[in-house]
Each structure stands twice: as structure tokens, then as C-alpha cells.
Tab-separated table of C-alpha atoms and ligand atoms in Angstrom:
chain	number	residue	atom	x	y	z
A	26	MET	CA	66.876	75.853	77.077
A	27	HIS	CA	66.975	78.639	79.674
A	28	ASP	CA	64.238	81.103	80.545
A	29	GLY	CA	64.596	84.465	78.895
A	30	LEU	CA	66.535	86.989	80.946
A	31	ALA	CA	65.776	90.712	80.966
A	32	ILE	CA	67.944	93.589	82.155
A	33	LEU	CA	66.738	96.943	83.427
A	34	THR	CA	68.179	100.032	85.066
A	35	SER	CA	66.033	101.664	87.726
A	36	GLY	CA	65.997	104.573	90.184
A	37	GLY	CA	68.732	107.217	90.123
A	38	ASP	CA	71.091	106.805	87.173
A	39	SER	CA	74.832	106.485	87.650
A	40	ALA	CA	77.954	105.982	85.566
A	41	GLY	CA	78.745	102.290	85.203
A	42	MET	CA	75.196	101.241	84.379
A	43	ASN	CA	75.977	100.990	80.655
A	44	PRO	CA	79.047	98.766	81.013
A	45	ALA	CA	77.011	96.579	83.385
A	46	VAL	CA	74.230	96.250	80.798
A	47	LYS	CA	76.708	95.431	78.039
A	48	CYS	CA	78.547	92.818	80.065
A	49	ALA	CA	75.373	91.212	81.428
A	50	VAL	CA	74.014	90.855	77.882
A	51	ASP	CA	77.237	89.361	76.515
A	52	TYR	CA	77.830	86.997	79.412
A	53	ALA	CA	74.221	85.815	79.630
A	54	ALA	CA	74.265	85.140	75.883
A	55	GLN	CA	77.460	83.094	76.301
A	56	LYS	CA	75.616	81.056	78.912
A	57	GLY	CA	72.780	80.359	76.496
A	58	TYR	CA	70.206	82.895	77.675
A	59	GLU	CA	68.039	84.809	75.304
A	60	THR	CA	68.313	88.368	76.613
A	61	HIS	CA	65.865	91.234	76.561
A	62	LEU	CA	66.279	94.895	77.436
A	63	VAL	CA	63.695	96.805	79.444
A	64	TYR	CA	63.594	100.530	78.641
A	65	ASP	CA	62.497	103.188	81.197
A	66	GLY	CA	63.065	101.062	84.300
A	67	LEU	CA	60.076	99.749	86.253
A	68	ARG	CA	57.718	101.804	84.111
A	69	GLY	CA	58.984	99.886	81.082
A	70	LEU	CA	57.991	96.604	82.750
A	71	LEU	CA	54.428	97.878	83.192
A	72	GLU	CA	54.204	99.456	79.765
A	73	ASP	CA	55.846	96.539	77.981
A	74	ASN	CA	58.756	98.615	76.762
A	75	ILE	CA	60.766	95.403	76.474
A	76	VAL	CA	62.708	94.305	73.408
A	77	PRO	CA	64.906	91.357	72.497
A	78	THR	CA	68.532	92.520	72.567
A	79	THR	CA	70.205	93.399	69.310
A	80	ARG	CA	73.905	94.054	68.842
A	81	GLU	CA	73.221	97.701	67.900
A	82	GLN	CA	71.502	98.425	71.206
A	83	VAL	CA	74.541	97.525	73.262
A	84	SER	CA	77.294	98.655	70.894
A	85	GLY	CA	79.350	101.722	71.701
A	86	ILE	CA	77.775	102.248	75.115
A	87	ILE	CA	80.427	101.408	77.691
A	88	HIS	CA	82.018	104.864	77.634
A	89	ARG	CA	78.703	106.666	78.048
A	90	GLY	CA	77.482	108.027	81.385
A	91	GLY	CA	73.918	107.566	82.641
A	92	THR	CA	71.962	104.667	81.215
A	93	VAL	CA	71.056	104.043	77.581
A	94	LEU	CA	68.133	101.952	78.876
A	95	ARG	CA	66.877	105.079	80.639
A	96	SER	CA	65.348	104.971	84.109
A	97	SER	CA	62.271	106.108	86.001
A	98	ARG	CA	60.654	106.491	89.389
A	99	CYS	CA	57.480	104.482	89.159
A	100	PRO	CA	54.909	104.919	91.955
A	101	GLN	CA	52.483	102.662	90.020
A	102	PHE	CA	54.744	99.743	90.908
A	103	TYR	CA	53.338	99.859	94.453
A	104	ASP	CA	50.007	98.748	92.964
A	105	ILE	CA	49.577	94.959	92.686
A	106	ASP	CA	47.337	95.300	89.611
A	107	GLN	CA	50.075	97.244	87.846
A	108	ARG	CA	52.668	94.681	88.866
A	109	ARG	CA	50.420	91.962	87.488
A	110	LYS	CA	50.522	93.756	84.154
A	111	ALA	CA	54.311	93.669	84.338
A	112	TYR	CA	54.216	89.948	85.066
A	113	GLU	CA	51.911	89.284	82.108
A	114	ASN	CA	54.277	91.209	79.849
A	115	LEU	CA	57.231	89.108	80.966
A	116	LYS	CA	55.312	85.830	80.742
A	117	ARG	CA	54.168	86.561	77.209
A	118	ARG	CA	57.794	87.102	76.207
A	119	GLY	CA	59.109	84.018	77.960
A	120	ILE	CA	61.166	86.042	80.436
A	121	GLY	CA	61.698	84.288	83.760
A	122	LYS	CA	64.713	86.094	85.216
A	123	LEU	CA	65.561	89.745	85.820
A	124	ILE	CA	68.733	91.695	86.442
A	125	VAL	CA	68.103	95.109	87.972
A	126	ILE	CA	70.854	97.712	88.122
A	127	GLY	CA	69.889	100.408	90.609
A	128	GLY	CA	69.479	101.344	94.236
A	129	ASP	CA	67.845	99.692	97.228
A	130	GLY	CA	64.429	101.139	96.304
A	131	SER	CA	64.592	99.251	93.034
A	132	PHE	CA	65.719	96.090	94.836
A	133	ARG	CA	62.719	96.361	97.180
A	134	ALA	CA	60.428	96.769	94.204
A	135	LEU	CA	61.797	93.641	92.511
A	136	ASN	CA	61.645	91.715	95.761
A	137	GLN	CA	57.978	92.581	96.083
A	138	PHE	CA	57.544	91.410	92.497
A	139	TYR	CA	59.364	88.163	93.303
A	140	ASN	CA	57.087	87.588	96.320
A	141	ASP	CA	54.025	88.239	94.155
A	142	PHE	CA	54.839	86.207	91.069
A	143	GLY	CA	58.024	84.229	91.770
A	144	VAL	CA	60.182	85.908	89.125
A	145	PRO	CA	63.778	85.633	90.383
A	146	PHE	CA	65.998	88.700	90.215
A	147	ALA	CA	69.593	89.661	90.846
A	148	GLY	CA	70.460	93.213	91.899
A	149	ILE	CA	73.552	95.199	90.966
A	150	PRO	CA	74.154	98.139	93.319
A	151	ALA	CA	74.409	101.407	91.414
A	152	THR	CA	74.143	104.828	93.029
A	153	ILE	CA	76.634	107.628	93.471
A	154	ASP	CA	75.458	107.994	97.091
A	155	ASN	CA	77.253	104.745	98.038
A	156	ASP	CA	74.603	104.161	100.686
A	157	ILE	CA	73.546	100.553	100.061
A	158	ALA	CA	74.034	98.299	103.078
A	159	GLY	CA	76.247	95.233	102.722
A	160	THR	CA	78.495	96.507	99.939
A	161	ASP	CA	81.495	98.818	100.134
A	162	TYR	CA	80.972	99.900	96.545
A	163	CYS	CA	78.134	100.948	94.259
A	164	LEU	CA	78.543	101.659	90.549
A	165	GLY	CA	79.034	105.322	89.761
A	166	VAL	CA	80.843	106.320	92.935
A	167	ASP	CA	84.344	106.486	91.488
A	168	THR	CA	83.167	108.495	88.486
A	169	ALA	CA	81.292	110.912	90.752
A	170	LEU	CA	84.350	111.293	92.981
A	171	ASN	CA	86.478	112.143	89.971
A	172	VAL	CA	83.940	114.772	88.863
A	173	ILE	CA	83.996	116.253	92.373
A	174	ARG	CA	87.791	116.150	92.510
A	175	ASP	CA	88.034	118.072	89.228
A	176	ALA	CA	85.524	120.638	90.477
A	177	VAL	CA	87.221	121.141	93.846
A	178	ASP	CA	90.657	121.395	92.231
A	179	SER	CA	89.290	124.095	89.901
A	180	ILE	CA	87.640	125.940	92.757
A	181	ARG	CA	90.905	125.816	94.678
A	182	ASP	CA	92.567	127.708	91.806
A	183	THR	CA	90.170	130.620	92.131
A	184	ALA	CA	90.047	130.412	95.944
A	185	SER	CA	93.814	130.757	96.168
A	186	SER	CA	93.950	133.546	93.578
A	187	PHE	CA	91.296	135.567	95.345
A	188	SER	CA	91.965	134.703	98.994
A	189	ARG	CA	88.465	133.438	99.532
A	190	ALA	CA	86.731	130.601	101.281
A	191	PHE	CA	84.673	128.188	99.228
A	192	VAL	CA	82.056	125.897	100.658
A	193	ILE	CA	81.316	123.062	98.237
A	194	GLU	CA	78.143	121.061	98.725
A	195	VAL	CA	78.238	117.540	97.333
A	196	MET	CA	75.506	114.950	96.851
A	197	GLY	CA	74.894	111.752	98.794
A	198	ARG	CA	71.391	112.190	100.231
A	199	HIS	CA	71.761	111.159	103.907
A	200	CYS	CA	75.168	109.582	103.354
A	201	GLY	CA	78.415	111.505	103.735
A	202	TYR	CA	80.622	109.121	101.772
A	203	LEU	CA	81.161	111.368	98.738
A	204	ALA	CA	81.830	114.428	100.879
A	205	LEU	CA	84.209	112.615	103.198
A	206	THR	CA	86.221	110.931	100.468
A	207	SER	CA	86.458	113.990	98.257
A	208	ALA	CA	87.392	116.236	101.190
A	209	LEU	CA	90.294	113.907	101.989
A	210	ALA	CA	91.347	113.483	98.371
A	211	CYS	CA	91.238	117.228	97.706
A	212	GLY	CA	92.885	118.363	100.926
A	213	ALA	CA	89.916	120.354	102.244
A	214	GLU	CA	90.327	122.196	105.531
A	215	VAL	CA	86.795	121.488	106.702
A	216	CYS	CA	84.364	118.637	106.077
A	217	LEU	CA	80.862	118.297	107.496
A	218	VAL	CA	78.974	115.004	107.071
A	219	PRO	CA	75.998	113.505	108.895
A	220	GLU	CA	78.127	110.663	110.288
A	221	LEU	CA	80.618	112.850	112.173
A	222	PRO	CA	79.897	115.206	115.046
A	223	TYR	CA	81.224	118.661	114.187
A	224	ASN	CA	82.086	121.619	116.331
A	225	LEU	CA	82.034	125.089	114.789
A	226	ASP	CA	83.774	126.629	117.808
A	227	THR	CA	86.862	124.468	117.437
A	228	ILE	CA	86.753	124.692	113.622
A	229	GLY	CA	86.600	128.485	113.995
A	230	ALA	CA	89.533	128.603	116.399
A	231	ARG	CA	91.569	126.357	114.088
A	232	LEU	CA	90.833	128.440	110.989
A	233	LYS	CA	91.590	131.728	112.765
A	234	HIS	CA	94.864	130.299	114.008
A	235	ASP	CA	95.784	129.133	110.486
A	236	ILE	CA	94.795	132.474	108.949
A	237	ALA	CA	96.943	134.320	111.485
A	238	ALA	CA	99.793	132.003	110.488
A	239	GLY	CA	99.374	132.857	106.801
A	240	ARG	CA	96.509	130.775	105.390
A	241	ARG	CA	94.897	132.794	102.611
A	242	TYR	CA	92.021	130.589	101.529
A	243	VAL	CA	89.787	127.811	102.811
A	244	ILE	CA	88.079	124.868	101.138
A	245	ALA	CA	85.163	123.312	103.005
A	246	VAL	CA	83.250	120.295	101.694
A	247	VAL	CA	79.776	119.653	103.077
A	248	ALA	CA	77.442	116.740	102.468
A	249	GLU	CA	73.978	117.752	101.275
A	250	GLY	CA	72.555	115.628	104.110
A	251	THR	CA	73.856	118.115	106.700
A	252	LYS	CA	71.910	121.004	105.101
A	253	MET	CA	74.786	123.181	106.327
A	254	GLY	CA	75.980	124.693	103.042
A	255	ASP	CA	74.306	128.107	103.377
A	256	TYR	CA	74.875	128.381	107.094
A	257	LEU	CA	78.565	127.469	106.949
A	258	THR	CA	79.168	129.959	104.140
A	259	ARG	CA	77.590	132.815	106.132
A	260	TRP	CA	79.394	131.679	109.257
A	261	ILE	CA	82.843	131.730	107.575
A	262	ASN	CA	82.026	135.146	106.169
A	263	ASP	CA	80.729	136.635	109.422
A	264	SER	CA	82.571	134.771	112.186
A	265	ILE	CA	85.887	134.029	110.528
A	266	GLY	CA	85.965	137.231	108.527
A	267	MET	CA	86.937	135.651	105.210
A	268	GLU	CA	84.831	136.325	102.134
A	269	ALA	CA	83.027	133.064	101.432
A	270	ARG	CA	81.095	131.609	98.498
A	271	LEU	CA	78.912	128.532	98.234
A	272	THR	CA	79.104	126.173	95.244
A	273	VAL	CA	76.441	123.484	95.008
A	274	LEU	CA	77.817	120.930	92.574
A	275	GLY	CA	74.416	119.335	91.870
A	276	HIS	CA	73.688	116.901	89.095
A	277	ILE	CA	77.012	117.209	87.271
A	278	GLN	CA	78.095	114.634	89.873
A	279	ARG	CA	75.795	112.031	88.339
A	280	GLY	CA	77.194	112.399	84.807
A	281	GLY	CA	80.398	111.680	82.956
A	282	SER	CA	82.045	108.781	81.211
A	283	PRO	CA	82.493	105.853	83.628
A	284	THR	CA	86.023	105.636	85.013
A	285	VAL	CA	88.119	102.522	84.460
A	286	HIS	CA	87.247	101.440	87.996
A	287	ASP	CA	83.511	101.773	87.385
A	288	ARG	CA	83.747	99.833	84.115
A	289	ILE	CA	85.650	96.930	85.663
A	290	MET	CA	83.388	96.874	88.737
A	291	ALA	CA	80.402	96.859	86.385
A	292	TYR	CA	81.754	93.802	84.556
A	293	LYS	CA	82.400	91.941	87.798
A	294	PHE	CA	78.961	92.700	89.216
A	295	ALA	CA	77.299	91.794	85.912
A	296	VAL	CA	79.031	88.410	85.685
A	297	ALA	CA	78.172	87.735	89.329
A	298	ALA	CA	74.513	88.614	88.712
A	299	VAL	CA	74.181	86.253	85.744
A	300	ASP	CA	75.991	83.516	87.690
A	301	ALA	CA	73.683	84.047	90.686
A	302	LEU	CA	70.559	83.620	88.566
A	303	ASP	CA	72.121	80.694	86.749
A	304	ALA	CA	72.837	79.024	90.095
A	305	GLY	CA	69.175	79.320	91.047
A	306	GLN	CA	69.450	82.334	93.349
A	307	THR	CA	66.107	84.083	93.462
A	308	HIS	CA	66.542	87.378	95.312
A	309	SER	CA	70.205	88.215	95.805
A	310	ILE	CA	72.168	91.445	95.606
A	311	MET	CA	75.739	91.528	94.339
A	312	ILE	CA	78.201	93.035	96.793
A	313	TYR	CA	81.853	93.948	97.170
A	314	ARG	CA	82.957	93.809	100.796
A	315	ASP	CA	86.420	93.968	102.367
A	316	GLY	CA	88.030	93.272	99.003
A	317	THR	CA	85.828	90.284	98.164
A	318	TYR	CA	82.913	89.860	95.764
A	319	GLY	CA	79.848	88.067	96.996
A	320	ARG	CA	76.095	88.271	97.231
A	321	LEU	CA	73.553	88.821	99.971
A	322	PRO	CA	69.859	88.018	100.202
A	323	ILE	CA	67.783	91.161	99.670
A	324	HIS	CA	66.559	91.383	103.278
A	325	LYS	CA	70.139	91.751	104.550
A	326	VAL	CA	70.519	94.744	102.258
A	327	ALA	CA	67.065	96.273	102.548
A	328	ASP	CA	66.743	95.956	106.344
A	329	SER	CA	70.169	97.274	107.282
A	330	LYS	CA	71.741	100.680	107.262
A	331	TYR	CA	74.925	101.417	105.354
A	332	GLU	CA	77.796	102.372	107.634
A	333	ILE	CA	80.852	104.256	106.415
A	334	ASP	CA	84.198	102.530	107.045
A	335	PRO	CA	85.275	103.680	110.551
A	336	ALA	CA	88.882	104.080	109.345
A	337	LEU	CA	87.718	106.628	106.775
A	338	LEU	CA	85.689	108.457	109.414
A	339	LYS	CA	88.736	108.564	111.665
A	340	LEU	CA	90.867	110.034	108.887
A	341	ALA	CA	88.337	112.779	108.270
A	342	ALA	CA	87.479	113.510	111.917
A	343	PRO	CA	90.096	116.314	112.243
A	344	LEU	CA	88.299	118.198	109.442
A	345	ALA	CA	85.153	118.436	111.589
A	346	CYS	CA	86.744	119.888	114.711
B	415	ADP	P1	66.686	103.631	93.865
B	415	ADP	O1	66.604	102.306	93.168
B	415	ADP	O2	67.718	104.519	93.238
B	415	ADP	O3	66.827	103.486	95.360
B	415	ADP	P2	63.946	104.546	94.284
B	415	ADP	O4	64.077	104.536	95.757
B	415	ADP	O5	63.275	105.716	93.652
B	415	ADP	O6	65.332	104.411	93.538
B	415	ADP	O7	63.140	103.223	93.878
B	415	ADP	C1	62.832	102.950	92.524
B	415	ADP	C2	61.370	102.605	92.402
B	415	ADP	O8	61.079	101.401	93.108
B	415	ADP	C3	60.435	103.654	92.939
B	415	ADP	O9	59.926	104.406	91.876
B	415	ADP	C4	59.327	102.890	93.630
B	415	ADP	O10	58.115	103.086	92.960
B	415	ADP	C5	59.728	101.424	93.513
B	415	ADP	N1	59.605	100.759	94.817
B	415	ADP	C6	60.387	100.936	95.894
B	415	ADP	N2	59.996	100.148	96.920
B	415	ADP	C7	58.934	99.435	96.475
B	415	ADP	C8	58.072	98.447	97.051
B	415	ADP	N3	58.229	98.035	98.324
B	415	ADP	N4	57.088	97.939	96.276
B	415	ADP	C9	56.922	98.348	95.012
B	415	ADP	N5	57.686	99.276	94.415
B	415	ADP	C10	58.673	99.825	95.113
């Protein structure tokens, strides 16, 4: 008989978490595990918001965005006495393995918990920021990119009708992946991200040249990490002489039904996470790297910085100069 296995979602929510929960439950059950669901993320561990899985809880969820298990930020988890409460809750329920679907903050939290009490965990990367080291992909990214694509395509309609410039600020915290990829996919004229040096003088000369040659509107995508949204909008208005508007896409980027890609990635990560725990792995993170699935020990993920694919940066470099 196996230890009980519990699944939680933690940190920022993203599309793909629900299919990952569903698949982890089904696959773990096939392998003979009794599964539990933890509601409200790390807070649910402390507050014993943990229930044995029923079919109803995981039925009809794979098409839903966000996480049906809900999530939380939980500063109390830094406190060893609070973590001990979480451990007692798990012990009482016979749970000896955890799958956490979330970001690197959540992985660090579970690693601390593993060091304290020896409860093994497997992490599934999920964040639209795509900023977790060691993996090329995090759940939710494709769905977010499709939301952004729809928004930019719509904005292009009005930009072209009105001969205006639109600056569109997209999420990603300190990472420019969403901005870079959506700027390329949507054919933006300008893209500013933290990872690329940009030069407003050369961008200005290029835009003025294009406008003189007949360009009637401009789409610029900026990563929130550059904090350049307001400035660039005023600059296009004042220095380029084209009426400019800023659109901050905000939290709509986190929502939406998971795309096919996010659902399939969720299944693959979920199976890998159950297999990792089943094989005796104690603190590994599931990854997808250079077209291959694998896993890395938490320290390789937590102590490294995510780097955007240089080929992608090269493609986008002309949009920053
Ligand atoms: P994400 O998982 O999306 O990166 P956060 O960075 O907010 O989200 O992390 C989720 C939670 O993990 C936080 O609420 C925080 O309390 C907890 N956490 C992060 N690092 C540690 C740690 N070293 N020890 C204990 N708890 C931690």
C-alpha cells in the first residue's frame, strides 16, 4: 500500500492547473495511490483544508481557467511552527507525498517543508510569466499568449482605422517572454523587454522613416518589467508626432480556458510528477527542455535564473532598435 498523495495549486494561478490536477488524480489512482486535494494552496495545508478526492471534485474541470483548488500567498508558511501544523495535518491523514502545481516560490516553500519534515514533493511549473529556470515551458503560457494575440489583433483593427499608435503592456514580471513572443506573433513594430537593449533614437528614426513612406499606425508591445508603457506612449505622441494610447492588458492574461497545448502539457507534467514520486524522487521539478521532458532537483531550479532562448531574442532584436 502506498502513502497517500495530495495535490495542491499554489502561488499565481494559470490556465492548465485544472487539467494537471485532473490527470494527476487519475494517474495516481491508477498507480494505487489514495489521493487527496488541498484547497487554498499552502494556506490549506496549514488550515487542514484537505479532502479525499471524489469524482465530482475533478469532473468537468479541464476546460476551466484558473484553479478549482484555489490558491493563496501564505506568509505564515515561513514560520516553522505553522509548517509543523501542516505536517501534523498530513500525518493524521496518512499523506506522505505532495504534488505542487505553481511557481518557484511554491517550490521553495515545499522544499523547506521537505527539509523540515521529510515529506517528498514533485513540482509542476505553472506561471504565465514563463520565468522558471530549467524549463522552456510553464503551464498557462500558451493560453496567455493566445489571450494577448486576440487583444493585440483587436487593437490593430482600431489602430489601423484611426491611424493611431498603440502601446500594449503585457505581464511577465521581470521576464520579457510574453512580450517578445506576442510581439513577434502579432507583427508589432516595436517591442521593449528587459532582456534586450533598446534604443529610442534608432526606433524613432525607423518609425519616422516608415511613416514618411506611408505607415499609418504603430503597434508597440512592452513588457511590464521595463516600466516603459507610459513613457513610450508619451514619447510616440510627442517625438514621433502620432497620437498614441496605452493599453495595459492586466489580469485578463491570466484567465481563459486552457488551450490544447496547455492541456496536453499539463497531462505530461502530471504523469511525470506522479512517476517521479513513485520512483522515490523527493524534491524534483518537472521540466520540458529542448523538446524533451525531464526533471531537475529543486536547487537547480531555485538557484538559477531563467534565460530566454537566444534565437528568440535575436528574432525580436530588430523591434528594439
Ligand atoms: P509562485 O509559486 O507563483 O512563485 P510565490 O512566490 O508567491 O508564488 O510563492 C508562494 C508561497 O510560497 C508564498 O506565499 C510564500 O509564503 C511561500 N514561500 C516561498 N518561499 C518560501 C520559503 N523559503 N519558505 C517558506 N515558504 C516560502
